[in-house]
CSV table of C-alpha atoms in Angstrom, one decimal:
chain,number,residue,atom,x,y,z
F,1,ASP,CA,-22.4,165.7,91.0
F,2,ALA,CA,-19.0,164.2,91.7
F,3,GLY,CA,-19.1,161.7,94.9
F,4,VAL,CA,-15.9,161.5,97.3
F,5,THR,CA,-12.8,161.1,95.5
F,6,GLN,CA,-9.7,159.7,97.1
F,7,SER,CA,-6.2,159.5,95.7
F,8,PRO,CA,-4.1,157.5,95.1
F,9,THR,CA,-6.0,154.3,94.3
F,10,HIS,CA,-3.0,152.2,95.4
F,11,LEU,CA,0.3,152.7,97.1
F,12,ILE,CA,3.2,150.4,98.1
F,13,LYS,CA,5.5,151.6,100.9
F,14,THR,CA,8.4,150.1,103.0
F,15,ARG,CA,8.5,149.8,106.8
F,16,GLY,CA,9.4,153.2,108.4
F,17,GLN,CA,8.2,155.5,105.5
F,18,GLN,CA,5.7,158.1,105.6
F,19,VAL,CA,2.8,158.2,103.5
F,20,THR,CA,0.0,161.0,102.8
F,21,LEU,CA,-3.5,160.0,101.4
F,22,ARG,CA,-6.0,162.5,100.0
F,23,CYS,CA,-9.7,163.0,100.0
F,24,SER,CA,-12.1,165.4,98.3
F,25,PRO,CA,-15.7,165.3,99.8
F,26,LYS,CA,-18.9,165.2,98.2
F,27,SER,CA,-20.2,168.5,96.8
F,28,GLY,CA,-22.0,170.1,99.5
F,29,HIS,CA,-20.3,168.3,102.5
F,30,ASP,CA,-18.1,170.0,105.0
F,31,THR,CA,-17.1,167.2,107.4
F,32,VAL,CA,-14.6,164.3,106.6
F,33,SER,CA,-13.9,161.0,108.5
F,34,TRP,CA,-11.2,158.7,107.9
F,35,TYR,CA,-11.5,154.8,108.5
F,36,GLN,CA,-9.1,152.0,108.4
F,37,GLN,CA,-10.5,148.6,106.8
F,38,ALA,CA,-8.3,145.3,107.2
F,39,LEU,CA,-9.3,142.7,105.0
F,40,GLY,CA,-12.5,140.8,106.2
F,41,GLN,CA,-12.9,143.6,108.8
F,42,GLY,CA,-15.3,146.4,109.3
F,43,PRO,CA,-14.1,149.9,109.1
F,44,GLN,CA,-12.5,151.4,112.2
F,45,PHE,CA,-12.8,155.0,112.8
F,46,ILE,CA,-9.5,157.2,112.7
F,47,PHE,CA,-10.5,160.5,113.2
F,48,GLN,CA,-13.1,163.1,111.9
F,49,TYR,CA,-12.4,166.8,110.6
F,50,TYR,CA,-14.8,169.6,110.6
F,51,GLU,CA,-13.9,173.5,110.2
F,52,GLU,CA,-10.3,172.5,109.8
F,53,GLU,CA,-10.2,170.9,113.2
F,54,GLU,CA,-10.0,167.3,114.4
F,55,ARG,CA,-13.3,167.0,116.2
F,56,GLN,CA,-13.1,163.3,117.2
F,57,ARG,CA,-10.3,160.6,117.3
F,58,GLY,CA,-10.5,156.8,117.6
F,59,ASN,CA,-7.9,154.5,119.2
F,60,PHE,CA,-5.2,155.1,116.7
F,61,PRO,CA,-1.6,156.3,117.7
F,62,ASP,CA,-0.2,159.5,117.0
F,63,ARG,CA,1.6,158.3,113.9
F,64,PHE,CA,-1.8,158.9,112.4
F,65,SER,CA,-2.4,162.6,111.7
F,66,GLY,CA,-4.6,164.7,109.3
F,67,HIS,CA,-5.5,167.9,108.0
F,68,GLN,CA,-8.7,169.7,106.6
F,69,PHE,CA,-8.2,172.5,104.0
F,70,PRO,CA,-10.6,175.5,103.7
F,71,ASN,CA,-12.2,173.9,100.4
F,72,TYR,CA,-13.1,170.9,102.9
F,73,SER,CA,-10.6,168.4,101.2
F,74,SER,CA,-8.5,166.5,103.8
F,75,GLU,CA,-5.2,164.6,104.0
F,76,LEU,CA,-4.3,161.5,106.0
F,77,ASN,CA,-0.7,161.2,107.2
F,78,VAL,CA,0.8,158.1,108.6
F,79,ASN,CA,4.6,158.1,109.9
F,80,ALA,CA,6.9,155.4,110.7
F,81,LEU,CA,4.8,152.8,108.7
F,82,LEU,CA,4.5,149.2,110.0
F,83,LEU,CA,3.4,146.0,108.5
F,84,GLY,CA,0.1,146.1,110.3
F,85,ASP,CA,-0.7,149.4,108.7
F,86,SER,CA,-1.5,147.6,105.3
F,87,ALA,CA,-5.1,148.1,104.9
F,88,LEU,CA,-7.9,149.8,102.8
F,89,TYR,CA,-8.0,153.5,103.9
F,90,LEU,CA,-11.5,155.0,103.3
F,91,CYS,CA,-12.7,158.5,103.5
F,92,ALA,CA,-16.3,159.4,104.2
F,93,SER,CA,-17.9,162.9,104.0
F,94,SER,CA,-21.0,164.1,105.4
F,95,ARG,CA,-22.7,167.6,106.1
F,96,GLN,CA,-22.7,169.1,109.6
F,97,GLY,CA,-25.8,168.0,111.4
F,98,VAL,CA,-26.6,165.1,108.9
F,99,ASN,CA,-25.8,161.7,110.0
F,100,GLU,CA,-25.2,159.9,107.0
F,101,GLN,CA,-21.6,159.5,105.8
F,102,PHE,CA,-20.8,158.7,102.1
F,103,PHE,CA,-17.7,157.0,101.3
F,104,GLY,CA,-15.0,157.4,98.6
F,105,PRO,CA,-13.5,154.3,96.7
F,106,GLY,CA,-10.7,153.9,99.2
F,107,THR,CA,-6.8,153.7,98.9
F,108,ARG,CA,-5.2,150.4,99.1
F,109,LEU,CA,-2.0,150.7,101.2
F,110,THR,CA,0.7,148.0,101.2
F,111,VAL,CA,3.5,148.1,103.5
F,112,LEU,CA,6.4,145.8,102.8
O,1,GLU,CA,-18.8,149.4,125.6
O,2,ASP,CA,-20.8,150.1,122.2
O,3,GLN,CA,-20.9,147.1,120.1
O,4,VAL,CA,-22.2,145.8,116.8
O,5,THR,CA,-22.7,142.2,116.0
O,6,GLN,CA,-23.5,140.8,112.6
O,7,SER,CA,-24.8,137.4,111.7
O,8,PRO,CA,-24.5,135.1,109.6
O,9,GLU,CA,-20.9,135.9,108.7
O,10,ALA,CA,-21.6,134.6,105.2
O,11,LEU,CA,-24.9,133.4,103.5
O,12,ARG,CA,-25.2,131.6,100.2
O,13,LEU,CA,-28.7,131.8,98.5
O,14,GLN,CA,-30.1,130.7,95.1
O,15,GLU,CA,-31.5,133.4,92.9
O,16,GLY,CA,-35.1,134.3,94.2
O,17,GLU,CA,-34.6,132.6,97.6
O,18,SER,CA,-35.6,135.5,100.2
O,19,SER,CA,-33.6,135.8,103.6
O,20,SER,CA,-32.8,138.2,106.1
O,21,LEU,CA,-29.5,139.5,107.7
O,22,ASN,CA,-29.2,140.4,111.5
O,23,CYS,CA,-27.4,143.2,113.2
O,24,SER,CA,-27.6,143.3,116.8
O,25,TYR,CA,-26.1,146.2,118.9
O,26,THR,CA,-25.3,147.6,122.2
O,27,VAL,CA,-24.9,151.3,122.6
O,28,SER,CA,-25.5,154.1,125.2
O,29,GLY,CA,-28.3,155.8,123.4
O,30,LEU,CA,-28.8,155.2,119.6
O,31,ARG,CA,-28.5,158.2,117.2
O,32,GLY,CA,-28.9,156.1,114.2
O,33,LEU,CA,-28.3,152.8,112.5
O,34,PHE,CA,-26.9,152.5,109.1
O,35,TRP,CA,-26.7,149.8,106.4
O,36,TYR,CA,-24.1,149.7,103.7
O,37,ARG,CA,-23.2,147.6,100.8
O,38,GLN,CA,-19.5,146.9,100.1
O,39,ASP,CA,-18.2,145.3,97.0
O,40,PRO,CA,-14.6,143.7,97.0
O,41,GLY,CA,-12.0,146.6,97.1
O,42,LYS,CA,-14.6,149.5,97.2
O,43,GLY,CA,-15.8,151.8,99.6
O,44,PRO,CA,-19.2,151.0,101.3
O,45,GLU,CA,-22.4,152.2,99.5
O,46,PHE,CA,-24.9,154.0,101.6
O,47,LEU,CA,-28.3,152.1,101.8
O,48,PHE,CA,-30.5,153.2,104.9
O,49,THR,CA,-30.4,155.1,108.1
O,50,LEU,CA,-32.8,154.1,110.9
O,51,TYR,CA,-33.5,156.3,114.0
O,52,SER,CA,-36.1,154.5,116.2
O,53,ALA,CA,-37.6,151.4,116.8
O,54,GLY,CA,-40.4,150.2,114.4
O,55,GLU,CA,-38.8,152.4,111.8
O,56,GLU,CA,-38.6,150.6,108.2
O,57,LYS,CA,-36.9,151.7,105.0
O,58,GLU,CA,-37.3,149.9,101.7
O,59,LYS,CA,-35.2,150.1,98.4
O,60,GLU,CA,-35.8,147.6,95.4
O,61,ARG,CA,-35.4,144.2,96.9
O,62,LEU,CA,-34.0,145.3,100.1
O,63,LYS,CA,-36.1,146.4,103.5
O,64,ALA,CA,-34.5,147.3,106.7
O,65,THR,CA,-36.2,147.2,110.2
O,66,LEU,CA,-35.3,148.3,113.6
O,67,THR,CA,-36.0,147.1,117.1
O,68,LYS,CA,-34.5,148.5,120.3
O,69,LYS,CA,-31.8,145.8,120.1
O,70,GLU,CA,-31.4,144.8,116.6
O,71,SER,CA,-31.9,145.5,112.9
O,72,PHE,CA,-32.9,143.3,110.1
O,73,LEU,CA,-31.9,143.7,106.3
O,74,HIS,CA,-34.6,141.6,104.4
O,75,ILE,CA,-33.7,140.5,100.9
O,76,THR,CA,-36.5,139.6,98.8
O,77,ALA,CA,-36.1,137.8,95.6
O,78,PRO,CA,-32.5,138.3,95.3
O,79,LYS,CA,-30.3,138.5,92.1
O,80,PRO,CA,-26.8,137.6,91.5
O,81,GLU,CA,-26.0,141.5,91.4
O,82,ASP,CA,-27.0,141.6,95.0
O,83,SER,CA,-23.8,139.7,95.9
O,84,ALA,CA,-21.7,141.8,98.1
O,85,THR,CA,-20.8,142.2,101.9
O,86,TYR,CA,-23.5,144.1,103.9
O,87,LEU,CA,-22.4,146.2,106.7
O,88,CYS,CA,-24.2,147.6,109.6
O,89,ALA,CA,-23.0,150.4,111.7
O,90,VAL,CA,-24.4,152.6,114.6
O,91,GLN,CA,-23.7,156.1,116.1
O,92,ALA,CA,-24.2,156.5,119.7
O,93,ASN,CA,-26.3,159.6,120.9
O,94,ALA,CA,-23.6,160.5,123.3
O,95,GLY,CA,-22.4,164.3,123.4
O,96,ASN,CA,-20.3,165.2,120.6
O,97,ASN,CA,-19.5,161.5,119.4
O,98,ARG,CA,-19.5,161.4,115.8
O,99,LYS,CA,-17.9,158.0,114.9
O,100,LEU,CA,-19.7,155.0,113.5
O,101,ILE,CA,-19.2,151.7,115.1
O,102,TRP,CA,-19.1,148.8,112.7
O,103,GLY,CA,-20.0,145.1,112.6
O,104,LEU,CA,-17.8,142.8,110.5
O,105,GLY,CA,-20.6,142.5,107.9
O,106,THR,CA,-22.3,139.6,106.3
O,107,SER,CA,-20.9,138.4,103.0
O,108,LEU,CA,-23.8,137.4,100.8
O,109,ALA,CA,-23.6,135.4,97.6
O,110,VAL,CA,-26.5,135.0,95.3
O,111,ASN,CA,-26.2,131.9,92.8
O,112,PRO,CA,-28.0,132.4,89.5
């Protein structure tokens, strides 16, 4: 049973560029949440997708957007990258009505 | 405002030396409290969910307990492979709220 997968593993971009990160949820899961984790910090909630719609959003600007596909996989898009966007981006999947979230290995984004 | 505070920030133990990590929380109604383990550069690994005061869960050398204001993660006779950052998160029981609110974690080092 494959767990949560994310791609790419690492990414280096320059300021002003745009990036797309991808996530495939654990088998049987239909809900995907995205988190940003800076070094030495806890994860910060970006948003959650269910039934291809954004259900809840954290305190992140509109530069952060997402999408969920019919197969439950998801993308996180970040436009106009800033140096402060450098972080580990985590995807977590869960089943509707079940509280536990299971995380992927993350994508390390470096903005130069 | 919902908040999670973990202590200590860092803990160094000798192999076999038992100890406890603390997670205190302020939330407008608790839906669940979650413990995760995170190794450097990787996504958090789910350990436990606790729902109500008095609840306890165990897994190998780890035992999690919950009161109305805090949770403890007890580590009995730790081994070097228990070295990691332990994260605590809460989910508030408020309407359609789905996000997890995280502490900063406790970095545990177990020396052989």
